[in-house]
Amino acid sequence: MTGSWPMWEVFVRARRGVDHVHFGSVHAADGESALQAARDLFTRRQEGVSIWVVRSSDVVASDPDDEAELFEPAADKDYRFPTHYELPAEVDHM
Amino acid sequence: MTGPDLLPSLQPSLQPSLLTHLLRQGDRALVLAQRLGQVITHAPELEEDMAIANISLDLIGQARHLYTYAGEVEGLGHDENHFAYWRSAEEFLNPQLVEQPNGDFAVTIVRQFFHDAYALHYWESMEASSDATLAALAARARKETAFHLRHSQGWVVRLGDGTDESHRRAQLAIDSLWRFTSDLASIPDETELHDSGVVPDSEVGERWRDTVVAALADATLDIPASTSTSTGTSTGAGTDMASSGWQGHHSSHLGPLLEELQALTRAHPGAEW
């Protein structure tokens, strides 16, 4: 029977003010059911205050084979990093 | 021991009926928890196994609190384990619905829905109990039970309003379990507890029926016509109290369930981890 229900990606917000973070995935017949399964699996120990579920097939993902053209061009562009800025003394944390 | 050591906070005349009430509700939770334990690894998906296991554990937690309090009310030094492991089937006071076998997934879900609708209205009403221990327990159990009902009611609608096969199976489950719901319509012999405010709501059965009627309509499922009056707002004259699980009358399914539940404790009395 495994695999007969679609997969859903689960995002949990640990506490107010922080972002939802990807926690894992569940099988479920529909969104409400996925939400309940996610609650049972990922918030048993008070890990969250909010849950999002997204149908896995609705996620548009980058292809690992495209790594060279998507990500490697950023490797030699160190001017995109703020390392060359002189920070004013008043700025304690950056 | 000379006699029961009564709780100072308890009106002595209420002691026997409160003890019976606690055992009825504790047995309801424990017997269903045990049944649900037998479903684990047999649900349609791993996620549903998890959901059912969680519900079972919540029910065990509720039973433990009810039994522990029953021991205090009884005043004979019994702990929760005594009530769970050392009583026979005829001493159990659960409604017959919860001892019924798991059947297919539709039977497990319909049984759970009938139960959860009852349990939610029960705990909601018990938050206003004049008994502080029960009111505190109700505040916690209501939240757990609301989630259980959301799960089981969602599935009843999904099955009933799903495919032809799921609808057929859901309707068969309702037809086969309906006669056991008469226990949920009313509990006999609790007038004293209603009058004293310990069990403030004597109309949980009516609320149960409203919830069930609405959900089954939503699920495009039918209430069996032939027996529908037995759970209605009857005066009690038409209901068959002699066969009520709350009175200790049970189907043949409870004995084997308890045997499995109690075997280890009885083979090794007093054993600990």
PDB file of C-alpha atoms in Angstrom, chain B residues 84-179:
ATOM      1  CA  ALA B  84      -6.795  -1.850  34.590  1.00  0.00           C
ATOM      2  CA  TYR B  85      -5.353  -5.263  35.327  1.00  0.00           C
ATOM      3  CA  TRP B  86      -7.231  -6.912  38.155  1.00  0.00           C
ATOM      4  CA  ARG B  87     -10.880  -6.666  37.169  1.00  0.00           C
ATOM      5  CA  SER B  88     -12.778  -9.169  35.035  1.00  0.00           C
ATOM      6  CA  ALA B  89     -14.892  -8.424  31.956  1.00  0.00           C
ATOM      7  CA  GLU B  90     -18.149  -8.264  33.918  1.00  0.00           C
ATOM      8  CA  GLU B  91     -16.613  -5.621  36.191  1.00  0.00           C
ATOM      9  CA  PHE B  92     -15.706  -3.404  33.230  1.00  0.00           C
ATOM     10  CA  LEU B  93     -18.193  -0.599  32.629  1.00  0.00           C
ATOM     11  CA  ASN B  94     -17.265   0.645  29.161  1.00  0.00           C
ATOM     12  CA  PRO B  95     -19.864   1.190  26.426  1.00  0.00           C
ATOM     13  CA  GLN B  96     -20.023  -1.840  24.143  1.00  0.00           C
ATOM     14  CA  LEU B  97     -19.055   0.224  21.103  1.00  0.00           C
ATOM     15  CA  VAL B  98     -15.384   0.497  22.097  1.00  0.00           C
ATOM     16  CA  GLU B  99     -14.843  -3.243  22.565  1.00  0.00           C
ATOM     17  CA  GLN B 100     -16.038  -4.075  19.035  1.00  0.00           C
ATOM     18  CA  PRO B 101     -13.364  -5.588  16.750  1.00  0.00           C
ATOM     19  CA  ASN B 102     -11.370  -3.379  14.404  1.00  0.00           C
ATOM     20  CA  GLY B 103     -12.735  -4.831  11.166  1.00  0.00           C
ATOM     21  CA  ASP B 104     -11.572  -2.965   8.068  1.00  0.00           C
ATOM     22  CA  PHE B 105     -10.319   0.619   8.163  1.00  0.00           C
ATOM     23  CA  ALA B 106     -13.875   1.932   7.762  1.00  0.00           C
ATOM     24  CA  VAL B 107     -15.043   0.065  10.878  1.00  0.00           C
ATOM     25  CA  THR B 108     -12.063   1.335  12.888  1.00  0.00           C
ATOM     26  CA  ILE B 109     -12.739   4.897  11.756  1.00  0.00           C
ATOM     27  CA  VAL B 110     -16.532   4.858  12.200  1.00  0.00           C
ATOM     28  CA  ARG B 111     -16.192   3.353  15.682  1.00  0.00           C
ATOM     29  CA  GLN B 112     -13.644   6.047  16.496  1.00  0.00           C
ATOM     30  CA  PHE B 113     -15.881   8.800  15.132  1.00  0.00           C
ATOM     31  CA  PHE B 114     -18.904   7.649  17.147  1.00  0.00           C
ATOM     32  CA  HIS B 115     -16.673   7.499  20.227  1.00  0.00           C
ATOM     33  CA  ASP B 116     -14.828  10.792  19.674  1.00  0.00           C
ATOM     34  CA  ALA B 117     -18.059  12.741  19.127  1.00  0.00           C
ATOM     35  CA  TYR B 118     -19.299  11.411  22.462  1.00  0.00           C
ATOM     36  CA  ALA B 119     -15.978  11.975  24.236  1.00  0.00           C
ATOM     37  CA  LEU B 120     -15.629  15.567  23.039  1.00  0.00           C
ATOM     38  CA  HIS B 121     -19.096  16.553  24.276  1.00  0.00           C
ATOM     39  CA  TYR B 122     -18.451  14.680  27.507  1.00  0.00           C
ATOM     40  CA  TRP B 123     -15.160  16.456  28.249  1.00  0.00           C
ATOM     41  CA  GLU B 124     -16.508  19.836  27.158  1.00  0.00           C
ATOM     42  CA  SER B 125     -19.321  19.501  29.646  1.00  0.00           C
ATOM     43  CA  MET B 126     -17.012  18.206  32.391  1.00  0.00           C
ATOM     44  CA  GLU B 127     -14.941  21.385  32.342  1.00  0.00           C
ATOM     45  CA  ALA B 128     -17.824  22.850  34.345  1.00  0.00           C
ATOM     46  CA  SER B 129     -17.848  19.983  36.853  1.00  0.00           C
ATOM     47  CA  SER B 130     -18.176  20.925  40.513  1.00  0.00           C
ATOM     48  CA  ASP B 131     -15.467  18.318  41.131  1.00  0.00           C
ATOM     49  CA  ALA B 132     -12.156  20.191  40.791  1.00  0.00           C
ATOM     50  CA  THR B 133     -10.128  17.080  39.903  1.00  0.00           C
ATOM     51  CA  LEU B 134     -12.469  16.116  37.083  1.00  0.00           C
ATOM     52  CA  ALA B 135     -12.721  19.689  35.806  1.00  0.00           C
ATOM     53  CA  ALA B 136      -8.925  19.934  35.594  1.00  0.00           C
ATOM     54  CA  LEU B 137      -8.669  16.619  33.801  1.00  0.00           C
ATOM     55  CA  ALA B 138     -11.414  17.699  31.395  1.00  0.00           C
ATOM     56  CA  ALA B 139      -9.566  20.877  30.438  1.00  0.00           C
ATOM     57  CA  ARG B 140      -6.676  18.795  29.166  1.00  0.00           C
ATOM     58  CA  ALA B 141      -8.614  15.867  27.727  1.00  0.00           C
ATOM     59  CA  ARG B 142     -10.935  18.171  25.746  1.00  0.00           C
ATOM     60  CA  LYS B 143      -8.030  19.469  23.654  1.00  0.00           C
ATOM     61  CA  GLU B 144      -6.725  15.966  22.941  1.00  0.00           C
ATOM     62  CA  THR B 145     -10.190  14.748  22.071  1.00  0.00           C
ATOM     63  CA  ALA B 146     -10.922  17.676  19.747  1.00  0.00           C
ATOM     64  CA  PHE B 147      -7.949  16.581  17.648  1.00  0.00           C
ATOM     65  CA  HIS B 148      -9.112  12.940  17.716  1.00  0.00           C
ATOM     66  CA  LEU B 149     -12.534  13.965  16.430  1.00  0.00           C
ATOM     67  CA  ARG B 150     -11.009  16.142  13.730  1.00  0.00           C
ATOM     68  CA  HIS B 151      -9.091  13.071  12.560  1.00  0.00           C
ATOM     69  CA  SER B 152     -11.930  10.538  12.690  1.00  0.00           C
ATOM     70  CA  GLN B 153     -14.641  12.879  11.391  1.00  0.00           C
ATOM     71  CA  GLY B 154     -12.382  13.935   8.527  1.00  0.00           C
ATOM     72  CA  TRP B 155     -11.958  10.301   7.585  1.00  0.00           C
ATOM     73  CA  VAL B 156     -15.686   9.554   7.800  1.00  0.00           C
ATOM     74  CA  VAL B 157     -16.335  12.354   5.299  1.00  0.00           C
ATOM     75  CA  ARG B 158     -13.400  11.291   3.115  1.00  0.00           C
ATOM     76  CA  LEU B 159     -14.613   7.677   3.007  1.00  0.00           C
ATOM     77  CA  GLY B 160     -18.320   8.454   2.719  1.00  0.00           C
ATOM     78  CA  ASP B 161     -17.888  11.092   0.050  1.00  0.00           C
ATOM     79  CA  GLY B 162     -14.987   9.270  -1.620  1.00  0.00           C
ATOM     80  CA  THR B 163     -15.134   6.381  -4.073  1.00  0.00           C
ATOM     81  CA  ASP B 164     -18.032   3.952  -4.497  1.00  0.00           C
ATOM     82  CA  GLU B 165     -16.040   1.318  -2.613  1.00  0.00           C
ATOM     83  CA  SER B 166     -15.098   3.580   0.307  1.00  0.00           C
ATOM     84  CA  HIS B 167     -18.713   4.789   0.544  1.00  0.00           C
ATOM     85  CA  ARG B 168     -20.009   1.225   0.538  1.00  0.00           C
ATOM     86  CA  ARG B 169     -17.601   0.151   3.267  1.00  0.00           C
ATOM     87  CA  ALA B 170     -18.280   3.225   5.404  1.00  0.00           C
ATOM     88  CA  GLN B 171     -22.030   2.628   5.190  1.00  0.00           C
ATOM     89  CA  LEU B 172     -21.544  -1.048   6.106  1.00  0.00           C
ATOM     90  CA  ALA B 173     -19.480   0.028   9.127  1.00  0.00           C
ATOM     91  CA  ILE B 174     -22.212   2.434  10.253  1.00  0.00           C
ATOM     92  CA  ASP B 175     -24.899  -0.207   9.800  1.00  0.00           C
ATOM     93  CA  SER B 176     -22.970  -2.789  11.813  1.00  0.00           C
ATOM     94  CA  LEU B 177     -21.930  -0.457  14.649  1.00  0.00           C
ATOM     95  CA  TRP B 178     -25.091   1.626  14.989  1.00  0.00           C
ATOM     96  CA  ARG B 179     -26.778  -0.640  17.520  1.00  0.00           C
TER      97      ARG B 179
END
